PDB file of C-alpha atoms (C1' of nucleotides) in Angstrom:
ATOM      1  CA  MET J1189     -18.857  18.962 -13.945  1.00 42.00           C
ATOM      2  CA  LEU J1190     -17.180  18.482 -10.618  1.00 50.00           C
ATOM      3  CA  LYS J1191     -14.541  20.777  -9.290  1.00 53.00           C
ATOM      4  CA  THR J1192     -11.833  18.330 -10.268  1.00 57.00           C
ATOM      5  CA  SER J1193      -9.299  21.091 -10.676  1.00 74.00           C
ATOM      6  CA  THR J1194      -8.681  20.992  -6.924  1.00 92.00           C
ATOM      7  CA  ILE J1195      -7.149  17.529  -7.289  1.00 96.00           C
ATOM      8  CA  ASP J1196      -3.352  17.494  -7.310  1.00 96.00           C
ATOM      9  CA  ILE J1197      -2.477  14.541  -9.523  1.00 96.00           C
ATOM     10  CA  GLU J1198       1.225  14.367  -8.773  1.00 96.00           C
ATOM     11  CA  THR J1199       0.721  14.606  -5.033  1.00 96.00           C
ATOM     12  CA  THR J1200      -1.987  11.983  -5.105  1.00 97.00           C
ATOM     13  CA  ILE J1201       0.005   9.506  -7.160  1.00 97.00           C
ATOM     14  CA  ASN J1202       3.026  10.103  -4.961  1.00 96.00           C
ATOM     15  CA  SER J1203       1.355   9.199  -1.712  1.00 96.00           C
ATOM     16  CA  GLY J1204       1.930   5.469  -1.644  1.00 95.00           C
ATOM     17  CA  GLN J1205      -1.463   4.297  -2.823  1.00 97.00           C
ATOM     18  CA  VAL J1206      -0.554   3.281  -6.350  1.00 98.00           C
ATOM     19  CA  PHE J1207       2.511   1.841  -8.010  1.00 98.00           C
ATOM     20  CA  LEU J1208       1.931   1.394 -11.726  1.00 98.00           C
ATOM     21  CA  TRP J1209       2.173   5.018 -12.786  1.00 97.00           C
ATOM     22  CA  ASN J1210       4.750   6.874 -14.840  1.00 96.00           C
ATOM     23  CA  LYS J1211       5.157  10.510 -15.661  1.00 95.00           C
ATOM     24  CA  ILE J1212       5.668  11.218 -19.328  1.00 94.00           C
ATOM     25  CA  LYS J1213       6.356  14.839 -20.119  1.00 90.00           C
ATOM     26  CA  ASP J1214       3.585  16.726 -18.358  1.00 91.00           C
ATOM     27  CA  HIS J1215       1.069  13.950 -17.817  1.00 94.00           C
ATOM     28  CA  TRP J1216       0.762  10.697 -15.924  1.00 96.00           C
ATOM     29  CA  ILE J1217      -0.085   7.324 -17.426  1.00 97.00           C
ATOM     30  CA  GLY J1218      -1.091   4.402 -15.280  1.00 97.00           C
ATOM     31  CA  ILE J1219      -2.530   0.925 -15.170  1.00 97.00           C
ATOM     32  CA  ASP J1220      -5.768   0.201 -13.329  1.00 97.00           C
ATOM     33  CA  GLY J1221      -6.918  -3.357 -13.816  1.00 97.00           C
ATOM     34  CA  GLN J1222      -7.883  -3.800 -17.466  1.00 97.00           C
ATOM     35  CA  ASP J1223      -7.809  -0.056 -18.086  1.00 96.00           C
ATOM     36  CA  LEU J1224      -5.064   2.370 -18.947  1.00 96.00           C
ATOM     37  CA  LEU J1225      -5.496   5.861 -17.590  1.00 96.00           C
ATOM     38  CA  ILE J1226      -3.991   9.164 -18.649  1.00 95.00           C
ATOM     39  CA  LEU J1227      -4.130  12.151 -16.330  1.00 95.00           C
ATOM     40  CA  ASN J1228      -3.254  15.727 -17.094  1.00 95.00           C
ATOM     41  CA  GLN J1229      -3.107  18.429 -14.460  1.00 94.00           C
ATOM     42  CA  SER J1230      -3.782  21.599 -16.341  1.00 91.00           C
ATOM     43  CA  PRO J1231      -6.064  21.640 -18.034  1.00 92.00           C
ATOM     44  CA  PHE J1232      -7.406  18.871 -15.821  1.00 92.00           C
ATOM     45  CA  ILE J1233      -8.116  15.810 -17.963  1.00 91.00           C
ATOM     46  CA  ALA J1234      -8.721  12.244 -16.811  1.00 91.00           C
ATOM     47  CA  ARG J1235      -9.172   9.694 -19.568  1.00 93.00           C
ATOM     48  CA  SER J1236      -9.562   5.933 -19.457  1.00 94.00           C
ATOM     49  CA  SER J1237      -8.926   3.480 -22.292  1.00 93.00           C
ATOM     50  CA  SER J1238     -12.282   1.925 -21.484  1.00 91.00           C
ATOM     51  CA  ASN J1239     -13.937   5.315 -21.708  1.00 77.00           C
ATOM     52  CA  LYS J1240     -15.238   5.173 -18.178  1.00 74.00           C
ATOM     53  CA  VAL J1241     -13.460   7.051 -15.417  1.00 63.00           C
ATOM     54  CA  ASN J1242     -14.905   5.138 -12.521  1.00 75.00           C
ATOM     55  CA  ASN J1243     -14.844   8.064 -10.098  1.00 89.00           C
ATOM     56  CA  PHE J1244     -11.199   7.252  -9.745  1.00 93.00           C
ATOM     57  CA  PHE J1245     -10.679  10.156  -7.369  1.00 95.00           C
ATOM     58  CA  ARG J1246     -13.791   9.419  -5.311  1.00 96.00           C
ATOM     59  CA  GLU J1247     -15.409  12.560  -6.697  1.00 92.00           C
ATOM     60  CA  GLU J1248     -18.694  11.717  -5.013  1.00 94.00           C
ATOM     61  CA  ASP J1249     -17.222  12.051  -1.526  1.00 96.00           C
ATOM     62  CA  ASN J1250     -18.277  15.178   0.295  1.00 96.00           C
ATOM     63  CA  LEU J1251     -14.722  16.350   0.596  1.00 96.00           C
ATOM     64  CA  LYS J1252     -15.478  19.623   2.281  1.00 95.00           C
ATOM     65  CA  GLN J1253     -17.313  17.885   5.059  1.00 97.00           C
ATOM     66  CA  ILE J1254     -14.745  15.100   5.368  1.00 98.00           C
ATOM     67  CA  LEU J1255     -11.818  17.494   5.550  1.00 97.00           C
ATOM     68  CA  SER J1256     -13.488  19.692   8.087  1.00 97.00           C
ATOM     69  CA  ASN J1257     -14.348  16.618  10.121  1.00 97.00           C
ATOM     70  CA  ILE J1258     -10.848  15.132  10.224  1.00 98.00           C
ATOM     71  CA  SER J1259      -9.300  18.591  10.661  1.00 97.00           C
ATOM     72  CA  ARG J1260     -10.710  18.816  14.162  1.00 97.00           C
ATOM     73  CA  ASP J1261      -7.317  17.326  14.886  1.00 98.00           C
ATOM     74  CA  LYS J1262      -4.710  20.067  14.574  1.00 97.00           C
ATOM     75  CA  LEU J1263      -1.992  17.922  13.053  1.00 98.00           C
ATOM     76  CA  VAL J1264      -4.338  16.586  10.391  1.00 98.00           C
ATOM     77  CA  GLU J1265      -5.361  20.164   9.715  1.00 98.00           C
ATOM     78  CA  LYS J1266      -1.733  21.007   9.116  1.00 98.00           C
ATOM     79  CA  ALA J1267      -1.217  17.958   6.898  1.00 98.00           C
ATOM     80  CA  VAL J1268      -4.260  18.917   4.832  1.00 98.00           C
ATOM     81  CA  ARG J1269      -2.966  22.472   4.506  1.00 97.00           C
ATOM     82  CA  GLN J1270       0.312  21.069   3.284  1.00 96.00           C
ATOM     83  CA  SER J1271      -1.240  18.865   0.561  1.00 97.00           C
ATOM     84  CA  PRO J1272      -4.711  20.244  -0.107  1.00 96.00           C
ATOM     85  CA  GLY J1273      -4.944  18.453  -3.456  1.00 97.00           C
ATOM     86  CA  LEU J1274      -4.265  14.975  -2.054  1.00 97.00           C
ATOM     87  CA  ARG J1275      -7.074  12.486  -2.664  1.00 97.00           C
ATOM     88  CA  LEU J1276      -7.775   8.856  -2.019  1.00 98.00           C
ATOM     89  CA  MET J1277      -8.138   6.857  -5.209  1.00 97.00           C
ATOM     90  CA  ARG J1278     -10.595   4.099  -5.951  1.00 97.00           C
ATOM     91  CA  GLN J1279      -8.493   1.400  -7.527  1.00 97.00           C
ATOM     92  CA  ASP J1280      -9.284  -1.802  -9.311  1.00 97.00           C
ATOM     93  CA  PRO J1281      -9.744  -4.213  -6.379  1.00 98.00           C
ATOM     94  CA  PHE J1282      -7.824  -7.178  -7.761  1.00 98.00           C
ATOM     95  CA  GLN J1283      -4.828  -5.086  -8.715  1.00 98.00           C
ATOM     96  CA  CYS J1284      -4.890  -3.359  -5.351  1.00 98.00           C
ATOM     97  CA  TYR J1285      -5.140  -6.707  -3.546  1.00 98.00           C
ATOM     98  CA  ILE J1286      -2.140  -8.201  -5.352  1.00 98.00           C
ATOM     99  CA  SER J1287      -0.184  -4.938  -5.104  1.00 98.00           C
ATOM    100  CA  PHE J1288      -0.343  -4.792  -1.349  1.00 98.00           C
ATOM    101  CA  ILE J1289       0.373  -8.479  -0.928  1.00 98.00           C
ATOM    102  CA  CYS J1290       3.547  -7.685  -2.849  1.00 98.00           C
ATOM    103  CA  SER J1291       4.238  -4.694  -0.597  1.00 97.00           C
ATOM    104  CA  SER J1292       5.056  -6.921   2.358  1.00 97.00           C
ATOM    105  CA  ASN J1293       8.530  -6.133   3.694  1.00 96.00           C
ATOM    106  CA  SER J1294       9.473  -4.353   0.495  1.00 96.00           C
ATOM    107  CA  SER J1295      10.093  -0.846  -0.814  1.00 95.00           C
ATOM    108  CA  ILE J1296       7.952   1.214  -3.143  1.00 96.00           C
ATOM    109  CA  GLN J1297      10.537   0.972  -5.921  1.00 95.00           C
ATOM    110  CA  ASN J1298      10.720  -2.785  -5.577  1.00 96.00           C
ATOM    111  CA  ILE J1299       6.957  -3.225  -5.387  1.00 97.00           C
ATOM    112  CA  LYS J1300       6.632  -1.291  -8.619  1.00 97.00           C
ATOM    113  CA  LEU J1301       9.199  -3.541 -10.269  1.00 97.00           C
ATOM    114  CA  MET J1302       7.378  -6.715  -9.216  1.00 98.00           C
ATOM    115  CA  LEU J1303       4.035  -5.423 -10.467  1.00 98.00           C
ATOM    116  CA  GLU J1304       5.500  -4.275 -13.768  1.00 98.00           C
ATOM    117  CA  ASN J1305       6.969  -7.723 -14.245  1.00 98.00           C
ATOM    118  CA  LEU J1306       3.573  -9.313 -13.606  1.00 98.00           C
ATOM    119  CA  CYS J1307       1.925  -7.019 -16.166  1.00 98.00           C
ATOM    120  CA  LYS J1308       4.563  -7.686 -18.805  1.00 97.00           C
ATOM    121  CA  LYS J1309       4.383 -11.433 -18.370  1.00 98.00           C
ATOM    122  CA  PHE J1310       0.684 -11.961 -17.743  1.00 98.00           C
ATOM    123  CA  GLY J1311      -1.183  -8.822 -18.834  1.00 98.00           C
ATOM    124  CA  ASN J1312      -2.772  -7.935 -22.149  1.00 97.00           C
ATOM    125  CA  LYS J1313      -0.949  -5.539 -24.418  1.00 97.00           C
ATOM    126  CA  GLN J1314      -2.993  -2.477 -25.060  1.00 96.00           C
ATOM    127  CA  GLU J1315      -2.441   0.720 -26.977  1.00 95.00           C
ATOM    128  CA  PHE J1316      -3.840   3.986 -25.743  1.00 95.00           C
ATOM    129  CA  ASP J1317      -3.010   7.375 -27.146  1.00 93.00           C
ATOM    130  CA  GLY J1318       0.092   6.001 -28.805  1.00 93.00           C
ATOM    131  CA  TYR J1319       1.373   4.355 -25.634  1.00 94.00           C
ATOM    132  CA  LYS J1320       1.752   0.601 -25.549  1.00 95.00           C
ATOM    133  CA  LEU J1321       1.314  -0.902 -22.105  1.00 96.00           C
ATOM    134  CA  SER J1322       0.249  -4.195 -20.604  1.00 97.00           C
ATOM    135  CA  THR J1323      -2.794  -4.207 -18.370  1.00 98.00           C
ATOM    136  CA  PHE J1324      -2.831  -5.898 -14.988  1.00 98.00           C
ATOM    137  CA  PRO J1325      -3.209  -9.692 -15.193  1.00 98.00           C
ATOM    138  CA  LYS J1326      -6.612 -11.208 -14.546  1.00 98.00           C
ATOM    139  CA  ALA J1327      -7.148 -13.422 -11.512  1.00 98.00           C
ATOM    140  CA  GLU J1328      -7.590 -16.535 -13.597  1.00 98.00           C
ATOM    141  CA  ILE J1329      -4.224 -16.068 -15.283  1.00 98.00           C
ATOM    142  CA  LEU J1330      -2.331 -15.567 -12.034  1.00 98.00           C
ATOM    143  CA  ALA J1331      -4.180 -18.424 -10.381  1.00 98.00           C
ATOM    144  CA  ASN J1332      -2.899 -20.749 -13.076  1.00 98.00           C
ATOM    145  CA  ALA J1333       0.599 -19.325 -13.329  1.00 98.00           C
ATOM    146  CA  SER J1334       3.470 -21.628 -12.384  1.00 97.00           C
ATOM    147  CA  MET J1335       5.593 -20.853  -9.350  1.00 97.00           C
ATOM    148  CA  LYS J1336       8.613 -20.529 -11.603  1.00 96.00           C
ATOM    149  CA  GLU J1337       6.916 -17.849 -13.671  1.00 97.00           C
ATOM    150  CA  LEU J1338       5.980 -15.928 -10.536  1.00 98.00           C
ATOM    151  CA  ILE J1339       9.458 -16.277  -9.065  1.00 97.00           C
ATOM    152  CA  ASP J1340      10.835 -15.011 -12.364  1.00 97.00           C
ATOM    153  CA  CYS J1341       8.826 -11.836 -11.746  1.00 98.00           C
ATOM    154  CA  ARG J1342      11.092 -11.315  -8.700  1.00 97.00           C
ATOM    155  CA  LEU J1343       8.276 -11.784  -6.200  1.00 98.00           C
ATOM    156  CA  GLY J1344      10.466 -13.766  -3.829  1.00 97.00           C
ATOM    157  CA  PHE J1345       8.627 -15.316  -0.903  1.00 97.00           C
ATOM    158  CA  ARG J1346       5.468 -13.467  -1.957  1.00 98.00           C
ATOM    159  CA  ALA J1347       5.073 -15.654  -5.043  1.00 98.00           C
ATOM    160  CA  LYS J1348       3.131 -18.333  -3.166  1.00 98.00           C
ATOM    161  CA  TYR J1349       0.908 -15.688  -1.572  1.00 98.00           C
ATOM    162  CA  VAL J1350       0.122 -14.101  -4.925  1.00 98.00           C
ATOM    163  CA  LYS J1351      -0.802 -17.448  -6.439  1.00 98.00           C
ATOM    164  CA  GLY J1352      -2.976 -18.427  -3.499  1.00 98.00           C
ATOM    165  CA  ALA J1353      -4.646 -15.014  -3.431  1.00 98.00           C
ATOM    166  CA  ALA J1354      -5.406 -15.201  -7.143  1.00 98.00           C
ATOM    167  CA  GLN J1355      -6.844 -18.677  -6.662  1.00 98.00           C
ATOM    168  CA  ALA J1356      -9.094 -17.407  -3.894  1.00 98.00           C
ATOM    169  CA  VAL J1357     -10.505 -14.787  -6.265  1.00 98.00           C
ATOM    170  CA  ASN J1358     -10.742 -17.188  -9.177  1.00 98.00           C
ATOM    171  CA  SER J1359     -12.676 -19.715  -7.112  1.00 98.00           C
ATOM    172  CA  GLY J1360     -15.072 -17.081  -5.830  1.00 98.00           C
ATOM    173  CA  GLU J1361     -13.896 -17.445  -2.248  1.00 98.00           C
ATOM    174  CA  ILE J1362     -12.929 -13.779  -2.410  1.00 98.00           C
ATOM    175  CA  ASP J1363     -15.597 -11.722  -4.137  1.00 98.00           C
ATOM    176  CA  PHE J1364     -14.842  -8.023  -4.350  1.00 98.00           C
ATOM    177  CA  THR J1365     -18.386  -7.028  -5.262  1.00 98.00           C
ATOM    178  CA  TRP J1366     -19.570  -8.723  -2.092  1.00 98.00           C
ATOM    179  CA  LEU J1367     -16.748  -7.265   0.003  1.00 98.00           C
ATOM    180  CA  LYS J1368     -17.640  -3.774  -1.157  1.00 98.00           C
ATOM    181  CA  LYS J1369     -21.137  -4.232   0.223  1.00 98.00           C
ATOM    182  CA  ALA J1370     -19.994  -5.929   3.421  1.00 98.00           C
ATOM    183  CA  ASP J1371     -19.116  -3.918   6.497  1.00 98.00           C
ATOM    184  CA  TYR J1372     -15.572  -3.213   7.636  1.00 98.00           C
ATOM    185  CA  HIS J1373     -15.149  -6.128  10.037  1.00 98.00           C
ATOM    186  CA  THR J1374     -16.736  -8.733   7.785  1.00 98.00           C
ATOM    187  CA  SER J1375     -14.554  -7.606   4.931  1.00 98.00           C
ATOM    188  CA  LEU J1376     -11.462  -7.587   7.136  1.00 98.00           C
ATOM    189  CA  GLU J1377     -11.961 -11.121   8.407  1.00 97.00           C
ATOM    190  CA  SER J1378     -12.628 -12.375   4.918  1.00 98.00           C
ATOM    191  CA  LEU J1379      -9.444 -10.852   3.521  1.00 98.00           C
ATOM    192  CA  LYS J1380      -7.304 -12.074   6.419  1.00 98.00           C
ATOM    193  CA  LYS J1381      -8.142 -15.672   5.571  1.00 98.00           C
ATOM    194  CA  VAL J1382      -5.899 -15.257   2.551  1.00 98.00           C
ATOM    195  CA  LEU J1383      -2.295 -16.195   3.297  1.00 98.00           C
ATOM    196  CA  GLY J1384      -0.092 -13.120   3.035  1.00 98.00           C
ATOM    197  CA  ILE J1385      -2.780 -10.697   4.166  1.00 98.00           C
ATOM    198  CA  GLY J1386      -2.696  -9.392   7.715  1.00 98.00           C
ATOM    199  CA  ASN J1387      -4.343  -6.345   9.271  1.00 98.00           C
ATOM    200  CA  LYS J1388      -2.170  -3.762   7.579  1.00 98.00           C
ATOM    201  CA  ILE J1389      -2.475  -5.105   4.062  1.00 98.00           C
ATOM    202  CA  ALA J1390      -6.197  -5.724   4.486  1.00 98.00           C
ATOM    203  CA  ASP J1391      -6.621  -2.103   5.567  1.00 98.00           C
ATOM    204  CA  CYS J1392      -4.794  -0.893   2.459  1.00 98.00           C
ATOM    205  CA  ILE J1393      -6.931  -3.027   0.165  1.00 98.00           C
ATOM    206  CA  MET J1394     -10.135  -1.894   1.877  1.00 98.00           C
ATOM    207  CA  LEU J1395      -9.218   1.792   1.917  1.00 98.00           C
ATOM    208  CA  PHE J1396      -7.916   2.011  -1.625  1.00 98.00           C
ATOM    209  CA  SER J1397     -10.352  -0.247  -3.429  1.00 98.00           C
ATOM    210  CA  LEU J1398     -13.295  -1.374  -1.299  1.00 98.00           C
ATOM    211  CA  ASP J1399     -14.721   1.927  -0.045  1.00 98.00           C
ATOM    212  CA  LYS J1400     -13.984   1.226   3.630  1.00 98.00           C
ATOM    213  CA  MET J1401     -13.108   4.730   4.690  1.00 98.00           C
ATOM    214  CA  GLU J1402     -12.600   3.826   8.329  1.00 98.00           C
ATOM    215  CA  SER J1403      -9.585   1.726   7.329  1.00 98.00           C
ATOM    216  CA  PHE J1404      -6.420   3.162   8.824  1.00 98.00           C
ATOM    217  CA  PRO J1405      -3.412   1.113   7.720  1.00 97.00           C
ATOM    218  CA  ILE J1406      -0.828   1.003  10.487  1.00 97.00           C
ATOM    219  CA  ASP J1407       2.601   0.398   9.029  1.00 96.00           C
ATOM    220  CA  ARG J1408       6.019   1.476  10.226  1.00 94.00           C
ATOM    221  CA  TRP J1409       5.310   5.050   9.228  1.00 95.00           C
ATOM    222  CA  THR J1410       1.887   5.321  10.746  1.00 96.00           C
ATOM    223  CA  GLN J1411       3.234   3.746  13.893  1.00 96.00           C
ATOM    224  CA  ARG J1412       6.024   6.309  13.955  1.00 94.00           C
ATOM    225  CA  ILE J1413       3.444   9.085  13.530  1.00 96.00           C
ATOM    226  CA  LEU J1414       1.276   7.805  16.348  1.00 96.00           C
ATOM    227  CA  LEU J1415       4.279   7.501  18.632  1.00 94.00           C
ATOM    228  CA  LYS J1416       5.703  10.886  17.699  1.00 95.00           C
ATOM    229  CA  TYR J1417       2.560  13.019  17.776  1.00 96.00           C
ATOM    230  CA  TYR J1418      -0.163  11.058  19.532  1.00 97.00           C
ATOM    231  CA  LYS J1419       1.601   9.406  22.427  1.00 94.00           C
ATOM    232  CA  LYS J1420      -0.914  10.844  24.865  1.00 95.00           C
ATOM    233  CA  ILE J1421      -3.991   9.772  22.938  1.00 96.00           C
ATOM    234  CA  PHE J1422      -2.881   6.324  21.814  1.00 96.00           C
ATOM    235  CA  ASP J1423      -0.726   5.358  24.770  1.00 94.00           C
ATOM    236  CA  THR J1424      -0.355   1.688  23.868  1.00 93.00           C
ATOM    237  CA  VAL J1425       1.889   2.452  20.896  1.00 94.00           C
ATOM    238  CA  THR J1426       5.581   1.733  21.337  1.00 92.00           C
ATOM    239  CA  GLU J1427       8.475   1.388  18.911  1.00 90.00           C
ATOM    240  CA  LYS J1428       8.043  -2.372  19.020  1.00 90.00           C
ATOM    241  CA  PRO J1429       6.057  -4.131  16.299  1.00 90.00           C
ATOM    242  CA  VAL J1430       2.300  -3.839  16.673  1.00 94.00           C
ATOM    243  CA  THR J1431       0.839  -7.234  17.531  1.00 95.00           C
ATOM    244  CA  GLU J1432      -2.418  -8.349  15.948  1.00 95.00           C
ATOM    245  CA  LYS J1433      -4.413  -7.829  19.110  1.00 96.00           C
ATOM    246  CA  LYS J1434      -2.912  -4.396  19.665  1.00 96.00           C
ATOM    247  CA  TYR J1435      -3.565  -3.463  16.069  1.00 97.00           C
ATOM    248  CA  GLU J1436      -7.232  -4.207  16.462  1.00 96.00           C
ATOM    249  CA  GLU J1437      -7.774  -2.320  19.692  1.00 96.00           C
ATOM    250  CA  LEU J1438      -5.697   0.524  18.314  1.00 97.00           C
ATOM    251  CA  HIS J1439      -7.886   0.656  15.245  1.00 97.00           C
ATOM    252  CA  GLU J1440     -10.992   0.900  17.386  1.00 97.00           C
ATOM    253  CA  ASN J1441      -9.557   3.862  19.266  1.00 97.00           C
ATOM    254  CA  ILE J1442      -8.368   5.468  16.054  1.00 98.00           C
ATOM    255  CA  VAL J1443     -11.862   5.385  14.571  1.00 98.00           C
ATOM    256  CA  LYS J1444     -13.244   6.804  17.795  1.00 97.00           C
ATOM    257  CA  TYR J1445     -10.766   9.637  17.600  1.00 98.00           C
ATOM    258  CA  PHE J1446     -10.531  10.428  13.872  1.00 98.00           C
ATOM    259  CA  GLY J1447     -14.055   9.359  12.961  1.00 97.00           C
ATOM    260  CA  PRO J1448     -15.538   7.296  10.108  1.00 97.00           C
ATOM    261  CA  TYR J1449     -13.213   8.919   7.569  1.00 98.00           C
ATOM    262  CA  ALA J1450     -10.071   8.000   9.488  1.00 98.00           C
ATOM    263  CA  GLY J1451      -8.597   6.662   6.257  1.00 98.00           C
ATOM    264  CA  TYR J1452      -8.442  10.153   4.801  1.00 98.00           C
ATOM    265  CA  ALA J1453      -6.668  11.381   7.917  1.00 98.00           C
ATOM    266  CA  GLN J1454      -4.164   8.562   7.608  1.00 98.00           C
ATOM    267  CA  GLN J1455      -3.396   9.467   4.007  1.00 98.00           C
ATOM    268  CA  PHE J1456      -2.643  13.113   4.785  1.00 98.00           C
ATOM    269  CA  LEU J1457      -0.544  12.240   7.825  1.00 97.00           C
ATOM    270  CA  PHE J1458       1.351   9.548   5.951  1.00 97.00           C
ATOM    271  CA  LYS J1459       2.124  11.893   3.080  1.00 97.00           C
ATOM    272  CA  MET J1460       3.266  14.615   5.455  1.00 97.00           C
ATOM    273  CA  GLU J1461       5.633  12.431   7.438  1.00 96.00           C
ATOM    274  CA  ARG J1462       7.174  10.692   4.434  1.00 95.00           C
ATOM    275  CA  ASP J1463       7.813  14.035   2.745  1.00 95.00           C
ATOM    276  CA  LEU J1464       9.266  15.391   5.972  1.00 94.00           C
ATOM    277  CA  ASN J1465      11.739  12.504   5.909  1.00 93.00           C
ATOM    278  CA  LYS J1466      12.400  13.074   2.200  1.00 86.00           C
ATOM    279  CA  LYS J1467      11.331   9.592   1.247  1.00 91.00           C
ATOM    280  CA  LYS J1468      11.200   8.706  -2.447  1.00 88.00           C
ATOM    281  CA  TRP J1469       7.976   8.048  -4.266  1.00 89.00           C
ATOM    282  CA  LEU J1470       7.489   6.751  -7.800  1.00 90.00           C
TER     283      LEU J1470
ATOM    284  C1'  DT K 511      -1.442 -14.124  23.613  1.00 79.12           C
ATOM    285  C1'  DC K 512       3.172 -12.811  22.986  1.00 79.12           C
ATOM    286  C1'  DA K 513       8.042 -12.818  21.449  1.00 79.12           C
ATOM    287  C1'  DT K 514      11.375 -14.401  17.901  1.00 79.12           C
ATOM    288  C1'  DC K 515      12.758 -15.337  13.619  1.00 79.12           C
ATOM    289  C1'  DA K 516      13.035 -16.214   8.631  1.00 79.12           C
ATOM    290  C1'  DC K 517      11.837 -14.558   4.349  1.00 79.12           C
ATOM    291  C1'  DC K 518      13.211 -12.834  -1.685  1.00 79.12           C
ATOM    292  C1'  DT K 519      15.161  -8.966  -3.563  1.00 79.12           C
ATOM    293  C1'  DG K 520      17.357  -4.554  -4.731  1.00 79.12           C
ATOM    294  C1'  DG K 521      19.319  -0.409  -3.284  1.00 79.12           C
ATOM    295  C1'  DA K 522      21.866   2.578  -0.035  1.00 79.12           C
ATOM    296  C1'  DG K 523      25.481   3.330   3.014  1.00 79.12           C
ATOM    297  C1'  DA K 524      29.640   1.841   5.551  1.00 79.12           C
TER     298       DA K 524
ATOM    299  C1'  DA W1196      34.656  -4.776  -3.718  1.00 79.12           C
ATOM    300  C1'  DT W1197      32.023  -6.772  -0.090  1.00 79.12           C
ATOM    301  C1'  DC W1198      29.145  -6.557   3.573  1.00 79.12           C
ATOM    302  C1'  DT W1199      25.283  -5.091   6.272  1.00 79.12           C
ATOM    303  C1'  DC W1200      21.025  -3.238   6.811  1.00 79.12           C
ATOM    304  C1'  DC W1201      16.546  -2.016   5.615  1.00 79.12           C
ATOM    305  C1'  DA W1202      12.243  -1.520   3.016  1.00 79.12           C
ATOM    306  C1'  DG W1203       4.623   0.577   3.892  1.00 79.12           C
ATOM    307  C1'  DG W1204       4.511  -7.351   7.126  1.00 79.12           C
ATOM    308  C1'  DT W1205       3.222 -11.923   7.770  1.00 79.12           C
ATOM    309  C1'  DG W1206       3.393 -16.812   9.064  1.00 79.12           C
ATOM    310  C1'  DA W1207       5.361 -20.521  11.712  1.00 79.12           C
ATOM    311  C1'  DT W1208       7.224 -22.038  15.976  1.00 79.12           C
TER     312       DT W1208
END
DNA sequence: TCATCACCTGGAGA
DNA sequence: ATCTCCAGGTGAT
């Protein structure tokens, strides 16, 4: 048995990685692809409706080594001290992919709403532990959904991206098993061919579902963090939007500085800065 | 390669 | 009430 008790479920869920989770009394229930998951903090219990908890919290990572590695940076060290139980989750790739396409120019609350609508309309109803929830829709279903149905889910301009992205998966053009094995840059280029996916969204998908731990999503918050605390180290960052070219050279320097587990560093820093600004989570 | 701009929608603040 | 602005970006020009 792993030392899972060091995982802080609430902190982890409320760190912007996942959207389809709800707290009911003292435990959390969430949707991960075709599975429903129930998590309880103490005693620590993680159960899946499919009876396989797919190392959802990346239990096989050598956390001690990773944390000590990224904590060479003093601010990361502080962020880790602040949320020692924060973990990266390994999500269902298709759900993660659609989720972050929906995240474009939207808020966490709104993203959650869109995804819940998709589940209700296109998912399969499932009962687990007395809870009735719809799973996340399969690629084939979304690929064949009508634009009206997608618009009705309040996706807005993202509706066409979601449909196209689902079609890419359904046709085999995007193959998550293959992307998991591919290296960071191959995977990145492949994902960016899908309309609606740029560097930031690709990084989120790769970090949260494709085991690319050097992914370091740079969004408004991360940019703010780099500008506020790392102006000296990453001197190309300004308050202006990060262009594609800048994003890529910035990423290279970030990996040089934070190391191959830069994604972990990003997650702790992101959590710290959002909490500091009292931003709402789920 | 870079700078602008539009984009669905819902919620917060003026 | 009504308006404006913004929210974990991206694509088209």
